[in-house]
Amino acid sequence: MMTQLTNHPAWKALNDHHHEMRDLSLREELAHEGRFSDLSRVACGILFDFSKHLANKETINLLVDLAHAAKVDEMRAKMFAGVKINNTEDRAVLHTACRAPETAEVVVDDENIIPFVHQVLSQMEDFTHAVRSGEHKGYTDEAITDVVNIGIGGSDLGPRFVVEALQEDGSGPKVHFVSNVDGQDIASVLKKLKPETTLFVIASKTFATEETMLNAQMAKDWLLKSATTDAIPKHFVALSTNAKGVKDFGISLSNMFPFRDWVGGRYSLWSAIGLSISLAVGFDNFRKLLDGAHDMDQHFQNAEPKDNVPLLMGMLGVWYRNFYNYSAHLLLPYDVRMDKMAKFIQQMDMESNGKAVDREGHHMSYATGPLIFGEPGTDSQHSFMQWVHQSADVVPVDFMICKEPHHALAANHASLCANFLAQSRALALGQTLEEAKGDPSRVFTGNRPSTSIVLPKLSPYHLGALIAAYEHKVFVQGVVWGVNSFDQPGVELGKKLAKPIKEILEGRTPNAGMDSSTSHLINVLMPR
Ligand code: F6P
């Protein structure tokens, strides 16, 4: 799409504008009182301050023109309506339907899917209540104290991030996460738990992912060391689209929470995959998370382009990636509860837009999704922020903070806020040689762009809205770049190549047909 789009007048206008913007000084721009109100927006009660960007009103108008030229609005309408925009897998993209109200109607293959969505939500609500109230008991008639979510990628990162972020709302069983096939991961969780009070939630869209199936089997073996197979229904539930796989594993379908192929793995925390969130924080809070996301969906569909937060986030990313050639994007939540955010958004963004072939199969001549990284401030200030402030590379940043903390330590929060503000200010304004008293090593170039995002508090509602804003940001960029943001062929090759190597390592086939490096490394790793 972009092959033609780079020749589009909207692209060319941005190119010209980029040349004009070469002399822009954020220090001078930010001296104007009106800049903040001109360039900040509010959506779902969350403030997004775009005034520290290498952009002005003209930039916003031109980016909006490019989004229009790329038909972002048309693709958005198709996504929400259930058109099969995941063209390589011939699937609709409807994580948004998981948070739609009962009155909505979204048709896929002649079926209105909203009743199915709400049926699964009721199933999740009932089960959450049963577990949290102690009505659901383990095989010794004790209540469940610990839940282990076994899943990987999208079946792990979203629930893991949200459960940790909403820890102050977590009054239910303790929820643990196991994802890695490294046996250390499950072993270190299991050694803390008692089988009679542990519930395993096996989260896998396909119910065929090697890591998850192996860890699920380990969990089953662990339970069966102290219980009979009659205990399985009390201690195992499955979240999946694959009923046969669930049954073959030994989990009855009455213990399965289904979802459908129109929910992509990295967009699945809103579906049955969110069960561990609901168990940790209660169904009402899970519902509020969905409500926040739904309100952001409404904003994304209805707000004017120049006020549309996900659209602006996405288009500013295009501005930096394609016109400034900045290849990374940094997430800095000033909130330790959001520790897993960067990992989660990393998958959402990089698995979606880390592609160099467009929807029609053509190689692209331009850059697409950036490297996403991050970790909470203020820790990051004492690790990689030196590079962000003074290296030759520039990386746009999203700073995030909550106005109201959940604790009563006012001095800590004041210090957190001060650091949050100081970092974006230092990046934008820099420090001149004169201010550095003639010491060139203390000169900061400035003009390093960032968005400041302020949530009223880390409530389920606001968290849901924030995550949905990122989902739509990724969507907007995927449309502009012309990629299918909803498949992941890059992940498949590694899975395919691991199978024959495992057979060799387990002594089931000879070490033959490998390249010389791999073959020698197999010999080194082969158990004797
Ligand atoms: O990482 C690749 C991937 O296919 C993701 O898209 C998905 O979230 C993850 O594997 C896990 O897949 P599943 O939920 O089917 O086990």
Coordinates of C-alpha atoms and ligand atoms in Angstrom, one line a residue:
M1 CA 0.0 0.0 0.0
M2 CA 2.8 2.4 1.0
T3 CA 4.6 1.7 -2.2
Q4 CA 2.0 3.9 -3.9
L5 CA 1.5 5.9 -0.7
T6 CA 5.1 7.2 -0.7
N7 CA 4.2 8.8 -4.1
H8 CA 1.0 10.2 -2.6
P9 CA 0.8 14.0 -2.2
A10 CA 0.2 13.5 1.5
W11 CA 3.5 11.6 1.9
K12 CA 5.3 14.2 -0.2
A13 CA 3.8 17.1 1.8
L14 CA 5.1 15.4 5.0
N15 CA 8.6 15.0 3.4
D16 CA 8.6 18.8 2.6
H17 CA 7.3 19.5 6.1
H18 CA 10.1 17.4 7.6
H19 CA 12.7 19.6 5.8
E20 CA 11.0 22.7 7.2
M21 CA 11.0 21.3 10.7
R22 CA 14.8 20.7 10.7
D23 CA 15.3 23.9 12.6
L24 CA 12.5 23.4 15.1
S25 CA 13.6 24.0 18.7
L26 CA 11.5 22.4 21.4
R27 CA 13.0 24.8 23.8
E28 CA 11.6 27.7 21.8
E29 CA 8.3 26.0 21.1
L30 CA 7.7 25.1 24.8
A31 CA 8.3 28.7 25.8
H32 CA 4.8 29.4 24.3
E33 CA 2.1 29.1 26.8
G34 CA -0.5 27.8 24.3
R35 CA 1.5 24.8 23.1
F36 CA 0.3 22.5 25.8
S37 CA -3.4 23.2 25.2
D38 CA -2.8 23.0 21.4
L39 CA -1.2 19.7 21.5
S40 CA -2.6 17.7 24.4
R41 CA -5.7 15.5 24.3
V42 CA -7.9 13.7 26.8
A43 CA -9.5 10.3 26.1
C44 CA -11.4 8.2 28.7
G45 CA -10.2 10.5 31.4
I46 CA -6.5 9.9 30.5
L47 CA -4.4 12.9 29.5
F48 CA -2.0 12.5 26.5
D49 CA 0.3 15.4 26.2
F50 CA 1.9 15.5 22.7
S51 CA 3.4 19.0 23.2
K52 CA 6.9 17.7 23.6
H53 CA 6.9 16.2 20.1
L54 CA 8.8 17.4 17.0
A55 CA 5.5 18.5 15.7
N56 CA 3.1 21.5 15.5
K57 CA -0.5 21.9 14.4
E58 CA 0.6 21.7 10.8
T59 CA 2.4 18.3 11.4
I60 CA -0.8 17.0 13.0
N61 CA -2.9 18.1 10.0
L62 CA -0.4 16.5 7.5
L63 CA -0.3 13.2 9.5
V64 CA -4.1 13.1 9.6
D65 CA -4.0 13.6 5.8
L66 CA -1.6 10.7 5.4
A67 CA -3.8 8.5 7.6
H68 CA -6.8 9.4 5.4
A69 CA -4.8 8.7 2.3
A70 CA -3.8 5.2 3.7
K71 CA -7.6 4.6 4.3
V72 CA -7.2 4.1 8.0
D73 CA -10.8 5.0 8.5
E74 CA -12.0 2.4 6.0
M75 CA -9.9 -0.4 7.6
R76 CA -11.1 0.6 11.0
A77 CA -14.7 0.3 10.0
K78 CA -13.9 -3.1 8.5
M79 CA -12.2 -4.3 11.6
F80 CA -15.1 -3.3 13.9
A81 CA -17.6 -4.8 11.5
G82 CA -16.0 -8.2 11.4
V83 CA -14.6 -8.1 7.9
K84 CA -11.8 -10.7 7.5
I85 CA -9.0 -8.2 7.4
N86 CA -6.4 -10.8 8.6
N87 CA -6.0 -11.7 5.0
T88 CA -3.3 -14.3 5.2
E89 CA -5.2 -16.4 7.8
D90 CA -8.7 -15.4 6.4
R91 CA -9.9 -14.3 9.8
A92 CA -11.8 -11.4 11.2
V93 CA -10.1 -9.3 13.9
L94 CA -12.6 -8.9 16.7
H95 CA -10.9 -8.5 20.1
T96 CA -13.1 -5.3 20.2
A97 CA -16.2 -7.5 20.2
C98 CA -15.0 -9.1 23.5
R99 CA -15.6 -5.8 25.2
A100 CA -18.8 -4.8 23.3
P101 CA -22.1 -4.5 25.2
E102 CA -24.8 -7.1 24.9
T103 CA -26.9 -4.9 22.7
A104 CA -24.2 -4.7 20.0
E105 CA -24.3 -6.8 16.8
V106 CA -21.3 -8.1 15.0
V107 CA -21.7 -10.7 12.4
V108 CA -19.1 -13.2 11.4
D109 CA -19.9 -16.0 8.9
D110 CA -23.7 -15.2 9.2
E111 CA -23.6 -15.4 13.1
N112 CA -24.0 -12.5 15.5
I113 CA -21.1 -13.3 17.8
I114 CA -22.1 -11.0 20.7
P115 CA -24.4 -13.6 22.4
F116 CA -21.4 -16.0 22.4
V117 CA -19.1 -13.4 23.9
H118 CA -21.6 -12.7 26.7
Q119 CA -22.2 -16.4 27.3
V120 CA -18.5 -16.9 27.9
L121 CA -18.4 -13.8 30.1
S122 CA -21.2 -15.3 32.3
Q123 CA -19.3 -18.6 32.5
M124 CA -16.2 -16.7 33.6
E125 CA -18.3 -14.7 36.1
D126 CA -19.8 -17.8 37.7
F127 CA -16.5 -19.7 37.9
T128 CA -14.7 -16.6 39.3
H129 CA -17.4 -16.4 42.0
A130 CA -17.2 -20.1 42.8
V131 CA -13.4 -20.0 43.2
R132 CA -13.1 -16.8 45.1
S133 CA -16.0 -17.7 47.4
G134 CA -14.5 -21.1 48.2
E135 CA -17.5 -22.9 46.8
H136 CA -15.3 -24.5 44.2
K137 CA -13.2 -27.0 46.1
G138 CA -10.1 -29.1 45.4
Y139 CA -10.0 -32.8 45.8
T140 CA -9.6 -32.7 49.6
D141 CA -12.5 -30.3 49.9
E142 CA -10.3 -27.4 50.6
A143 CA -10.7 -24.0 48.9
I144 CA -8.4 -22.9 46.1
T145 CA -5.6 -20.6 47.4
D146 CA -3.4 -20.5 44.3
V147 CA -4.0 -20.3 40.5
V148 CA -1.3 -21.1 38.0
N149 CA -1.8 -19.7 34.5
I150 CA 0.2 -21.8 32.1
G151 CA 0.5 -20.1 28.7
I152 CA 3.0 -18.2 26.6
G153 CA 3.0 -15.1 24.4
G154 CA -0.4 -13.6 24.2
S155 CA -1.8 -16.3 26.5
D156 CA 0.6 -15.1 29.2
L157 CA 1.8 -11.5 28.8
G158 CA -1.5 -9.6 28.8
P159 CA -2.9 -11.4 31.9
R160 CA 0.5 -11.3 33.6
F161 CA 0.8 -7.5 33.0
V162 CA -2.8 -6.8 34.1
V163 CA -2.8 -9.0 37.2
E164 CA 0.4 -7.3 38.4
A165 CA -0.8 -3.8 37.5
L166 CA -4.1 -4.3 39.4
Q167 CA -2.4 -6.0 42.4
E168 CA -4.1 -3.5 44.8
D169 CA -7.5 -4.9 43.6
G170 CA -6.3 -8.5 44.0
S171 CA -8.3 -10.0 46.9
G172 CA -8.7 -13.5 45.5
P173 CA -6.4 -16.4 45.2
K174 CA -2.7 -15.7 44.4
V175 CA -2.2 -16.0 40.7
H176 CA 1.2 -17.3 39.4
F177 CA 2.4 -17.4 35.8
V178 CA 4.4 -20.1 34.1
S179 CA 5.4 -19.6 30.4
N180 CA 8.9 -20.7 29.7
V181 CA 9.7 -24.3 28.6
D182 CA 12.8 -24.0 30.8
G183 CA 11.8 -26.5 33.6
Q184 CA 13.1 -24.0 36.1
D185 CA 10.0 -21.9 35.5
I186 CA 7.4 -24.4 36.5
A187 CA 9.6 -26.1 39.1
S188 CA 10.1 -22.9 41.0
V189 CA 6.4 -22.2 41.1
L190 CA 5.3 -25.7 42.0
K191 CA 7.7 -26.0 44.9
K192 CA 5.7 -23.2 46.7
L193 CA 2.3 -24.8 46.2
K194 CA 0.1 -27.6 47.5
P195 CA -1.7 -29.7 44.9
E196 CA -4.9 -29.9 46.9
T197 CA -5.4 -26.1 46.9
T198 CA -4.0 -25.3 43.4
L199 CA -6.0 -24.6 40.2
F200 CA -4.2 -24.8 36.8
V201 CA -5.5 -22.5 34.1
I202 CA -4.2 -23.9 30.8
A203 CA -4.3 -20.9 28.4
S204 CA -3.6 -21.7 24.8
K205 CA -5.5 -20.6 21.7
T206 CA -4.3 -23.5 19.7
F207 CA -3.8 -26.0 22.6
A208 CA -0.8 -27.2 20.6
T209 CA 2.0 -24.8 21.6
E210 CA 4.9 -26.9 22.7
E211 CA 5.9 -25.0 25.8
T212 CA 2.4 -24.8 27.1
M213 CA 1.5 -28.4 26.5
L214 CA 4.7 -29.7 28.1
N215 CA 4.2 -27.5 31.2
A216 CA 0.6 -28.5 31.4
Q217 CA 1.6 -32.2 31.3
M218 CA 4.2 -31.5 34.1
A219 CA 1.4 -29.8 36.1
K220 CA -0.9 -32.8 35.6
D221 CA 1.9 -35.3 36.6
W222 CA 2.5 -33.2 39.7
L223 CA -1.1 -33.3 40.7
L224 CA -1.4 -37.0 40.0
K225 CA 1.5 -37.8 42.3
S226 CA -0.8 -37.1 45.2
A227 CA -4.3 -37.5 43.7
T228 CA -6.3 -39.7 41.3
T229 CA -7.6 -38.7 37.9
D230 CA -10.9 -37.8 39.5
A231 CA -9.2 -34.7 40.8
I232 CA -8.5 -33.3 37.4
P233 CA -11.8 -31.5 36.9
K234 CA -11.4 -29.7 40.2
H235 CA -7.8 -28.6 39.4
F236 CA -7.7 -28.0 35.7
V237 CA -9.5 -25.6 33.4
A238 CA -8.7 -24.7 29.8
L239 CA -9.0 -21.5 27.8
S240 CA -8.9 -22.3 24.2
T241 CA -10.4 -22.4 20.7
N242 CA -9.5 -26.1 20.3
A243 CA -12.1 -28.3 22.0
K244 CA -10.6 -31.5 20.6
G245 CA -7.1 -30.6 22.0
V246 CA -8.6 -29.8 25.4
K247 CA -10.5 -33.1 25.5
D248 CA -7.5 -35.1 24.3
F249 CA -5.4 -33.6 27.1
G250 CA -8.0 -34.8 29.6
I251 CA -9.9 -31.7 30.5
S252 CA -13.7 -32.0 30.1
L253 CA -15.4 -29.5 27.9
S254 CA -17.5 -28.3 30.9
N255 CA -14.2 -27.0 32.2
M256 CA -13.3 -25.2 29.0
F257 CA -13.8 -21.5 28.5
P258 CA -13.9 -21.0 24.7
F259 CA -13.0 -18.2 22.4
R260 CA -12.8 -18.1 18.6
D261 CA -10.2 -17.6 15.9
W262 CA -11.2 -13.9 15.4
V263 CA -9.3 -13.1 18.6
G264 CA -5.5 -12.9 18.0
G265 CA -3.2 -14.2 20.7
R266 CA -1.6 -10.9 21.5
Y267 CA -5.1 -9.2 21.6
S268 CA -6.7 -12.0 23.7
L269 CA -6.7 -10.8 27.3
W270 CA -10.3 -9.5 26.8
S271 CA -11.5 -13.0 25.9
A272 CA -11.6 -16.2 28.0
I273 CA -7.8 -15.8 28.2
G274 CA -8.6 -13.1 30.8
L275 CA -9.8 -15.7 33.3
S276 CA -6.8 -15.4 35.5
I277 CA -7.3 -11.7 35.7
S278 CA -10.9 -12.2 36.8
L279 CA -9.8 -14.8 39.3
A280 CA -7.2 -12.4 40.7
V281 CA -9.2 -9.2 40.9
G282 CA -12.8 -10.3 40.7
F283 CA -15.2 -10.3 37.8
D284 CA -16.5 -6.8 38.5
N285 CA -13.1 -5.4 38.0
F286 CA -12.5 -7.5 34.9
R287 CA -15.8 -6.0 33.6
K288 CA -14.5 -2.5 34.3
L289 CA -11.3 -3.3 32.4
L290 CA -13.5 -4.3 29.4
D291 CA -15.5 -1.1 29.8
G292 CA -12.5 1.1 29.7
A293 CA -11.3 -0.7 26.6
H294 CA -14.8 -0.4 25.0
D295 CA -14.9 3.4 25.7
M296 CA -11.5 3.7 24.0
D297 CA -12.9 1.8 21.1
Q298 CA -15.7 4.3 20.9
H299 CA -13.3 7.2 21.0
F300 CA -11.1 5.6 18.3
Q301 CA -14.2 5.2 16.1
N302 CA -15.8 8.5 16.7
A303 CA -13.3 11.2 17.7
E304 CA -12.2 13.7 15.0
P305 CA -8.9 12.6 13.5
K306 CA -7.0 15.6 15.0
D307 CA -8.3 14.7 18.5
N308 CA -8.2 10.9 18.1
V309 CA -5.6 9.7 20.6
P310 CA -4.7 6.3 19.1
L311 CA -4.6 7.8 15.6
L312 CA -2.2 10.5 16.8
M313 CA -0.1 8.0 18.7
G314 CA 0.2 5.8 15.6
M315 CA 0.8 8.6 13.2
L316 CA 3.5 10.3 15.3
G317 CA 5.2 6.9 15.3
V318 CA 5.0 6.8 11.5
W319 CA 6.4 10.4 11.5
Y320 CA 9.5 9.3 13.5
R321 CA 10.0 5.9 11.9
N322 CA 9.7 7.0 8.3
F323 CA 10.7 10.6 8.2
Y324 CA 13.3 10.9 11.0
N325 CA 14.4 7.3 10.7
Y326 CA 14.2 6.6 14.5
S327 CA 14.2 2.9 14.9
A328 CA 13.0 2.3 18.5
H329 CA 10.3 3.4 20.8
L330 CA 10.6 3.5 24.6
L331 CA 7.9 2.9 27.2
L332 CA 8.5 4.4 30.6
P333 CA 5.7 3.8 33.1
Y334 CA 6.5 5.7 36.4
D335 CA 4.7 3.0 38.3
V336 CA 6.2 -0.2 39.5
R337 CA 2.9 -2.0 39.1
M338 CA 3.3 -1.5 35.3
D339 CA 6.6 -3.4 35.3
K340 CA 5.4 -5.9 32.7
M341 CA 3.9 -3.3 30.3
A342 CA 6.9 -3.1 28.0
K343 CA 7.1 -6.8 27.6
F344 CA 3.4 -7.0 26.8
I345 CA 3.4 -4.1 24.3
Q346 CA 6.6 -5.5 22.8
Q347 CA 4.7 -8.6 21.7
M348 CA 1.6 -6.6 20.7
D349 CA 3.6 -4.1 18.5
M350 CA 6.6 -6.2 17.3
E351 CA 4.7 -9.4 16.5
S352 CA 2.1 -7.2 14.7
N353 CA 4.2 -4.8 12.7
G354 CA 7.7 -6.4 12.6
K355 CA 7.2 -7.3 9.0
A356 CA 8.8 -6.4 5.7
V357 CA 6.2 -7.8 3.3
D358 CA 2.9 -6.0 2.7
R359 CA -0.6 -7.4 2.6
E360 CA -0.2 -8.2 -1.1
G361 CA 3.1 -10.0 -0.6
H362 CA 5.4 -7.3 -1.9
H363 CA 8.7 -6.4 -0.1
M364 CA 8.5 -2.9 1.3
S365 CA 11.0 -0.2 0.6
Y366 CA 10.4 1.6 3.8
A367 CA 10.8 0.9 7.5
T368 CA 7.9 -0.5 9.6
G369 CA 7.5 -1.4 13.3
P370 CA 10.2 -0.1 15.7
L371 CA 12.0 -1.9 18.4
I372 CA 9.9 -1.6 21.6
F373 CA 11.6 -1.6 24.9
G374 CA 11.2 -0.2 28.4
E375 CA 10.9 -0.6 32.1
P376 CA 9.6 1.5 34.9
G377 CA 11.1 4.8 36.0
T378 CA 12.9 5.6 38.2
D379 CA 14.9 2.3 37.9
S380 CA 15.4 3.0 34.2
Q381 CA 17.0 6.3 35.0
H382 CA 19.9 4.3 36.6
S383 CA 20.3 1.9 33.7
F384 CA 19.6 2.8 30.0
M385 CA 18.5 6.4 30.3
Q386 CA 22.1 7.7 29.9
W387 CA 21.9 6.3 26.3
V388 CA 18.4 7.9 25.8
H389 CA 19.7 11.3 26.8
Q390 CA 23.1 11.5 25.2
S391 CA 23.7 8.8 22.6
A392 CA 23.8 9.7 18.9
D393 CA 20.5 7.7 18.5
V394 CA 17.2 9.4 19.3
V395 CA 14.3 7.3 20.7
P396 CA 10.8 8.7 21.1
V397 CA 9.4 8.0 24.6
D398 CA 6.0 7.4 26.2
F399 CA 6.1 8.5 29.8
M400 CA 3.2 7.3 32.0
I401 CA 2.2 8.1 35.5
C402 CA -0.9 8.0 37.8
K403 CA -2.0 11.2 39.4
E404 CA -3.3 9.3 42.4
P405 CA -1.2 6.5 43.9
H406 CA -2.7 3.6 45.8
H407 CA -0.3 4.1 48.8
A408 CA -0.2 7.0 51.3
L409 CA 3.5 7.8 51.0
A410 CA 3.2 11.4 49.7
A411 CA 7.0 12.1 49.7
N412 CA 7.6 9.1 47.5
H413 CA 4.9 10.1 45.1
A414 CA 6.1 13.7 44.9
S415 CA 9.6 12.4 44.1
L416 CA 8.2 10.0 41.4
C417 CA 6.2 12.8 39.8
A418 CA 9.2 15.1 39.9
N419 CA 11.4 12.5 38.2
F420 CA 8.7 11.8 35.6
L421 CA 8.6 15.5 34.7
A422 CA 12.3 16.1 34.9
Q423 CA 13.1 13.3 32.4
S424 CA 10.8 14.5 29.6
R425 CA 11.9 18.1 30.2
A426 CA 15.6 17.2 30.0
L427 CA 15.0 15.2 26.8
A428 CA 13.0 18.1 25.2
L429 CA 15.0 21.1 26.3
G430 CA 18.5 19.6 26.6
Q431 CA 21.4 21.6 28.2
T432 CA 23.5 24.1 26.3
L433 CA 27.3 24.4 26.5
E434 CA 26.8 27.6 28.5
E435 CA 24.4 25.9 30.9
A436 CA 27.0 23.1 31.2
K437 CA 29.6 25.7 32.1
G438 CA 31.6 24.9 29.1
D439 CA 31.8 21.1 29.7
P440 CA 31.0 19.4 26.4
S441 CA 30.4 16.1 28.1
R442 CA 27.4 17.7 29.9
V443 CA 25.8 19.1 26.8
F444 CA 22.4 17.6 26.0
T445 CA 21.1 18.1 22.5
G446 CA 17.5 18.3 23.5
N447 CA 14.7 18.0 20.8
R448 CA 14.2 14.3 22.0
P449 CA 10.5 13.7 21.7
S450 CA 8.1 12.2 24.2
T451 CA 4.4 11.8 25.0
S452 CA 3.4 12.3 28.7
I453 CA 0.4 10.2 29.6
V454 CA -1.3 10.8 32.9
L455 CA -3.9 8.4 34.3
P456 CA -6.2 9.6 37.1
K457 CA -5.3 6.3 38.9
L458 CA -4.4 2.8 38.0
S459 CA -8.0 1.6 38.0
P460 CA -9.2 -1.4 35.9
Y461 CA -11.2 1.1 33.7
H462 CA -8.2 3.3 33.0
L463 CA -5.9 0.4 32.4
G464 CA -8.4 -1.1 29.9
A465 CA -8.6 2.2 28.1
L466 CA -4.8 2.6 28.0
I467 CA -4.2 -0.9 26.6
A468 CA -6.9 -0.4 24.0
A469 CA -5.2 2.9 22.9
Y470 CA -2.0 1.0 22.3
E471 CA -3.8 -1.7 20.4
H472 CA -5.4 0.9 18.1
K473 CA -2.1 2.7 17.7
V474 CA -0.5 -0.5 16.4
F475 CA -3.5 -1.0 14.1
V476 CA -3.2 2.5 12.6
Q477 CA 0.5 2.0 11.9
G478 CA -0.1 -1.4 10.4
V479 CA -2.7 0.1 8.0
V480 CA -0.4 2.9 7.0
W481 CA 2.5 0.6 6.4
G482 CA 0.3 -1.9 4.6
V483 CA 1.2 -4.9 6.7
N484 CA -1.2 -7.5 8.0
S485 CA -0.8 -6.8 11.7
F486 CA -2.6 -10.0 12.7
D487 CA -0.5 -12.9 11.6
Q488 CA 2.9 -14.0 12.9
P489 CA 4.8 -16.1 10.3
G490 CA 8.1 -15.0 11.8
V491 CA 7.4 -17.1 14.9
E492 CA 6.5 -20.2 12.9
L493 CA 10.0 -21.1 11.5
G494 CA 11.7 -21.5 14.9
K495 CA 8.9 -23.8 16.1
K496 CA 9.3 -25.9 12.9
L497 CA 13.1 -26.1 13.2
A498 CA 13.0 -27.1 16.9
K499 CA 11.1 -30.3 16.3
P500 CA 13.8 -32.4 14.5
I501 CA 16.5 -31.0 16.8
K502 CA 14.5 -32.2 19.9
E503 CA 14.2 -35.7 18.3
I504 CA 18.0 -35.8 17.9
L505 CA 18.6 -34.6 21.5
E506 CA 16.3 -37.2 22.8
G507 CA 18.2 -39.9 20.8
R508 CA 15.2 -40.7 18.6
T509 CA 17.0 -39.9 15.3
P510 CA 20.7 -39.6 14.4
N511 CA 22.5 -36.3 14.4
A512 CA 22.4 -35.9 10.6
G513 CA 21.4 -33.3 8.1
M514 CA 22.2 -30.3 10.3
D515 CA 24.7 -27.5 9.4
S516 CA 28.1 -27.9 11.0
S517 CA 27.6 -25.4 13.8
T518 CA 24.3 -26.8 14.9
S519 CA 25.5 -30.4 14.6
H520 CA 28.5 -29.7 16.9
L521 CA 26.4 -27.8 19.4
I522 CA 23.9 -30.7 19.5
N523 CA 26.9 -32.9 20.4
V524 CA 27.8 -30.5 23.2
L525 CA 24.3 -30.4 24.6
M526 CA 23.4 -34.1 24.1
P527 CA 22.8 -35.7 27.5
R528 CA 25.4 -38.5 28.1
Ligands
F6P1 O1 4.2 -16.2 19.8 C1 3.5 -16.8 18.7 C2 2.1 -17.2 19.2 O2 1.5 -17.8 18.1 C3 1.4 -15.9 19.7 O3 0.7 -15.3 18.7 C4 0.5 -16.5 20.7 O4 0.1 -15.5 21.6 C5 1.4 -17.5 21.4 O5 2.2 -18.1 20.3 C6 0.8 -18.7 22.1 O6 -0.1 -19.4 21.3 P1 -1.2 -20.3 22.0 O7 -2.1 -19.4 22.7 O8 -1.9 -21.0 20.8 O9 -0.6 -21.3 22.9

